[in-house]
Coordinates of C-alpha atoms in Angstrom, one line a residue:
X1 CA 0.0 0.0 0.0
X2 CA 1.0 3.6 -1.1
X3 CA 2.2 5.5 1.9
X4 CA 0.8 9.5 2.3
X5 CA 3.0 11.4 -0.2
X6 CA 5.0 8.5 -1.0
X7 CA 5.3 8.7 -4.9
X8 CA 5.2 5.7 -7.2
X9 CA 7.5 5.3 -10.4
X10 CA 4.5 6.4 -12.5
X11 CA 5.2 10.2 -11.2
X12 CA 8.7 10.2 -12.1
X13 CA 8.0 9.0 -15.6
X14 CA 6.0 10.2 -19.0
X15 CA 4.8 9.3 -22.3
X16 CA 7.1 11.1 -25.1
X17 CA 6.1 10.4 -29.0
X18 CA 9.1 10.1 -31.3
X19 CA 9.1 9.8 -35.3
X20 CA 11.6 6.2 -36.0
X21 CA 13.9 7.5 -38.5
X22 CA 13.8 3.5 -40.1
X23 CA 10.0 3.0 -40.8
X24 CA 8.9 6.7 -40.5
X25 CA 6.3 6.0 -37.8
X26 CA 5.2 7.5 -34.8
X27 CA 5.0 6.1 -31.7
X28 CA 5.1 6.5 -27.7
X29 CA 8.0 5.8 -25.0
X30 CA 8.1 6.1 -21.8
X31 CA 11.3 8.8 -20.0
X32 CA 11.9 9.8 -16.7
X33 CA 11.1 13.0 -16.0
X34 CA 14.4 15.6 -15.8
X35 CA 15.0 16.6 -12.7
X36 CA 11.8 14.6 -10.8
X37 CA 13.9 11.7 -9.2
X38 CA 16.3 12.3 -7.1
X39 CA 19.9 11.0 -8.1
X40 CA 21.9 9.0 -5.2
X41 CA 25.0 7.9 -6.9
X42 CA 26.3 5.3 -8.4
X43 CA 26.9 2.2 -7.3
X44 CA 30.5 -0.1 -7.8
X45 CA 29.5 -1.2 -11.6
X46 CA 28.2 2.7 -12.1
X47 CA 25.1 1.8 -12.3
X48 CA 23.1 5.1 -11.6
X49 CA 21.1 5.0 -8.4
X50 CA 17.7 7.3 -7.8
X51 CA 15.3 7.8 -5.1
X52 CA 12.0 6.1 -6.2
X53 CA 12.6 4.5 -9.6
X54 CA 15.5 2.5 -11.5
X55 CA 16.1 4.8 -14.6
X56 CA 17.8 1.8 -16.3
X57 CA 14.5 0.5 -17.1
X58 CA 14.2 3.5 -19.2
X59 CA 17.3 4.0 -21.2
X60 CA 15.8 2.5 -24.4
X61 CA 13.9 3.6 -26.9
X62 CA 12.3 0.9 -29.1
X63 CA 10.5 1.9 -31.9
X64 CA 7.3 -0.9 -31.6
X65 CA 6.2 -1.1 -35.6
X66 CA 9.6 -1.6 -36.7
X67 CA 12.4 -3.1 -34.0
X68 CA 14.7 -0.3 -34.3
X69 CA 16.1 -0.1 -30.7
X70 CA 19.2 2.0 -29.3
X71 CA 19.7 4.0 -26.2
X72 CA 18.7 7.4 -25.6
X73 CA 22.4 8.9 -26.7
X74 CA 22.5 6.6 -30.0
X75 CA 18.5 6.6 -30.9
X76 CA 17.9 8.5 -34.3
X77 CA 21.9 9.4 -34.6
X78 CA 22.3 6.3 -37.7
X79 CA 23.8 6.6 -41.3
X80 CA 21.2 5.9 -44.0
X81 CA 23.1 3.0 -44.2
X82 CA 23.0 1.9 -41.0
X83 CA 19.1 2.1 -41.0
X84 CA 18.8 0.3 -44.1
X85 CA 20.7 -2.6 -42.5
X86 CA 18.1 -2.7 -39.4
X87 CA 15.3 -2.5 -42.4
X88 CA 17.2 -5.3 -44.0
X89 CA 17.6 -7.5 -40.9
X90 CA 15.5 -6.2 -37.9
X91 CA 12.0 -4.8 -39.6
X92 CA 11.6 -7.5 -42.2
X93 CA 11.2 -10.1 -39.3
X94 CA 10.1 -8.6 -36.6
X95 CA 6.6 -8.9 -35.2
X96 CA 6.5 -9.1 -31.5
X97 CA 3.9 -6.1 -29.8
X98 CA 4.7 -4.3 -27.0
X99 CA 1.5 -4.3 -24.3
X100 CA 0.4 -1.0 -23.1
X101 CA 1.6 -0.6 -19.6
X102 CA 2.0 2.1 -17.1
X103 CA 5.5 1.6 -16.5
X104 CA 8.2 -1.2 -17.5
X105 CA 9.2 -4.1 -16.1
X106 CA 12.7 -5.6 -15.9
X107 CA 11.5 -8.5 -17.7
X108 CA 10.7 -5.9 -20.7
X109 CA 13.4 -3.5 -20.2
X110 CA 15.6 -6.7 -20.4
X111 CA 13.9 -7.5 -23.9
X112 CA 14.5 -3.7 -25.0
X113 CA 17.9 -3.8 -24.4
X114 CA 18.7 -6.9 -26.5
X115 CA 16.7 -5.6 -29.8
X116 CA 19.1 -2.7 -28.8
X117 CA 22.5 -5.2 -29.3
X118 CA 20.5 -6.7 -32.0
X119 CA 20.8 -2.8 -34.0
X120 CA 24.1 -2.6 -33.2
X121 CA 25.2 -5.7 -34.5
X122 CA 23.3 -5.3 -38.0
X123 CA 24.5 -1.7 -38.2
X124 CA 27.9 -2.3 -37.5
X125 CA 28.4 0.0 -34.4
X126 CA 31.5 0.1 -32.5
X127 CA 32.9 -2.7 -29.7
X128 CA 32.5 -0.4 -26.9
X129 CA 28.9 0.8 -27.6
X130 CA 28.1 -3.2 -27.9
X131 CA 30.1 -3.3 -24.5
X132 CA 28.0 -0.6 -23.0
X133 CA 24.6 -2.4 -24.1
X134 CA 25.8 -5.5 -21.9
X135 CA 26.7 -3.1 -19.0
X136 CA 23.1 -1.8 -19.1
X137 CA 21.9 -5.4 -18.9
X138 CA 23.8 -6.3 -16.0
X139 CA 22.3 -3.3 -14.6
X140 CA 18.8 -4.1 -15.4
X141 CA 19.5 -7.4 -14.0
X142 CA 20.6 -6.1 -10.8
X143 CA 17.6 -4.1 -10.0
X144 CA 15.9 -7.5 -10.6
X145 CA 17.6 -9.3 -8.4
X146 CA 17.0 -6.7 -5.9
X147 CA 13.3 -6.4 -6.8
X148 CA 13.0 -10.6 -6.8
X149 CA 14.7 -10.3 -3.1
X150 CA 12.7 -8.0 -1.9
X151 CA 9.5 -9.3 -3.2
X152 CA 10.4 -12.9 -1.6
X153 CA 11.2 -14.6 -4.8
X154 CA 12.8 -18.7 -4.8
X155 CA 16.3 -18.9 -4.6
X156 CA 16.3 -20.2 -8.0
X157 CA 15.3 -17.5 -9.6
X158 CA 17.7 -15.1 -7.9
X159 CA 20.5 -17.0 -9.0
X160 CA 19.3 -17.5 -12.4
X161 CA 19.2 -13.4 -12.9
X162 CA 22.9 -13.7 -10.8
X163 CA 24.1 -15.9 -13.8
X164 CA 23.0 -13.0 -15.8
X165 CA 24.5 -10.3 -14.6
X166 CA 27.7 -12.1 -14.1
X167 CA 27.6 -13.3 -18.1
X168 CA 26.9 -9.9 -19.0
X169 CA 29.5 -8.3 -16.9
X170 CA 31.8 -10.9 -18.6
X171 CA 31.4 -9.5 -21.9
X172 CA 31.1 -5.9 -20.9
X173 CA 34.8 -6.4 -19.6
X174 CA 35.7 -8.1 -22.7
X175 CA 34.6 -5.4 -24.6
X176 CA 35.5 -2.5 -22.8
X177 CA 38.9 -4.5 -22.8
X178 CA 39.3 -4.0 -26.3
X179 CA 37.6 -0.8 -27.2
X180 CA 40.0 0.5 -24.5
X181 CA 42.7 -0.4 -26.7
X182 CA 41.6 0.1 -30.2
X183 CA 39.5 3.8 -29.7
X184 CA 39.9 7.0 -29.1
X185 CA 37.9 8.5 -26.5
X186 CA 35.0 9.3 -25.4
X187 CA 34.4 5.7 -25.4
X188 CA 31.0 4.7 -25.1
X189 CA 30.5 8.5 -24.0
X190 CA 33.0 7.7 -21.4
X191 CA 36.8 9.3 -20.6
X192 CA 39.8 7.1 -20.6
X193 CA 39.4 7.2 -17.0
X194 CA 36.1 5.5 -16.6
X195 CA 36.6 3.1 -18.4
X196 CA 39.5 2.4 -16.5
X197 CA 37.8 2.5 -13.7
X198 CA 35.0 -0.1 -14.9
X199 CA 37.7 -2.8 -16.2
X200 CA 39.0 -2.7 -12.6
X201 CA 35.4 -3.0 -10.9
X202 CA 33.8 -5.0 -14.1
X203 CA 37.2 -7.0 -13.6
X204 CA 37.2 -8.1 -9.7
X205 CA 33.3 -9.4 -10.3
X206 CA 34.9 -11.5 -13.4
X207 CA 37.5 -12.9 -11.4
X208 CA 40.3 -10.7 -13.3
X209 CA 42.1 -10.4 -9.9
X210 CA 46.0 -9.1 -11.2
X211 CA 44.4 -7.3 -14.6
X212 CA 41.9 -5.2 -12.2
X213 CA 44.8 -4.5 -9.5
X214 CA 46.9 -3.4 -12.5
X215 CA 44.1 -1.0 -14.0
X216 CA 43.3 0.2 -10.4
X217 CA 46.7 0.9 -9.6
X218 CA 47.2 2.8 -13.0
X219 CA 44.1 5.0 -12.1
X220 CA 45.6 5.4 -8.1
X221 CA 48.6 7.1 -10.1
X222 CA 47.0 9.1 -12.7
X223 CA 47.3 12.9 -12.9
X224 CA 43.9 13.3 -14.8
X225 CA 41.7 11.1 -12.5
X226 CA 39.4 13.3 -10.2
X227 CA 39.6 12.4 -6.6
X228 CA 36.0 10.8 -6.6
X229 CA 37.4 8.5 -8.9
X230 CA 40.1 7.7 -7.2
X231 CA 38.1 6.9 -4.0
X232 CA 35.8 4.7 -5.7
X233 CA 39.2 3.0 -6.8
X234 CA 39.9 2.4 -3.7
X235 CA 37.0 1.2 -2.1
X236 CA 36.7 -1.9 -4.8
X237 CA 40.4 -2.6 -4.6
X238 CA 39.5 -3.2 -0.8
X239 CA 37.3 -5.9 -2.1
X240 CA 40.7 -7.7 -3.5
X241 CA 42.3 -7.7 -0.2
X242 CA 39.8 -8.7 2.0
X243 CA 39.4 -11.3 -0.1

């Protein structure tokens, strides 16, 4: 039951109508509001943290007539090209319907996210973007394991969205990895530094003890890497001796 005043993730979200530059259709998405929720921090994997609402159910927009899928930095920013590929290979087979709902669920934002990769691999797009997709979904799975917890959910099924995250995390280190070493940055919209950062976090969860010490120690020493950073370093490198 809704406490007095206590606002539900419906009030920090709204229904925005965009024009899919692919089949030329309208159609609605839901956003978080600018500025509504309040923003916490991040947590040791970056994922962005708010008061009321996880934000990364919302990152995606997903065109529903057509499949065309990226996240709200990429969305509409595609070569002619790139398009005609996701006509090509995405549109001419897809057929699943979105239901209307007031908000989305991690089971859906999950789905989003992969017709997401599935644009970037038939356009082509860069390592690190395709890196940052499988970050997102090891965020989305997060929040689900914490929503499954919370809601009392078998054991089983908790360590069936743990697999997930882990697997994803795998291959956002992987590619990170190697956009890290074959791009300039921004990376993913990201400096040199956080990216650092993540291989050394991403790394510890992977079990990628000496390579995440290595990146850490790197970002302990670096002249361009704010203080924050630095701190955040520090706390996951804590992980490694503890351990």
């Amino acid at each position: 039951m809704e406490g007095i005043g206590q606002k539900k993730e419906t009030d920090y979200i709204f229904d925005k109508t965009i024009k899919c530059d692919v089949c030329g259709k309208e159609f609605k998405t839901k956003q978080v509001r600018t500025g509504k929720a309040r923003f916490i921090g991040t947590d040791d994997i970056l994922k962005p943290l708010y008061e009321g609402i996880d934000t990364c159910k919302y990152d995606i927009i997903m065109c529903p007539h057509c499949g065309y899928a990226a996240s709200l930095r990429l969305f509409g920013h595609h070569t002619e090209k790139q398009r005609q590929a996701v006509r090509d290979n995405v549109s001419s087979r897809f057929t699943a319907k979105e239901p209307e709902t007031e908000t989305y669920s991690y089971e859906r934002a999950v789905k989003r996210c992969k017709m997401a990769m599935l644009t970037e691999m038939v356009t082509g797009g860069k390592i690190s973007e395709s890196a940052y997709l499988c970050l997102k979904l090891a965020w989305i799975y997060r929040g689900e394991i914490q929503e499954a917890k919370a809601n009392g959910a078998a054991q089983e099924r908790i360590s069936m969205y743990e697999k997930y995250e882990k697997e994803y995390l795998e291959d956002a280190y992987r590619g990170f990895k190697q956009a890290r070493e074959t791009e300039y940055p921004p990376i993913a919209g990201m400096d040199e530094n956080t990216i650092t950062y993540l291989l050394t976090s991403i790394g510890i969860h992977c079990g990628k003890i000496d390579e995440a010490r290595r990146y850490g120690s790197a970002l302990l020493i670096s002249r361009t890497a704010s203080m924050k950073l630095k701190n955040k370093t520090r706390d996951v490198l804590e992980i490694i001796k503890k351990n």
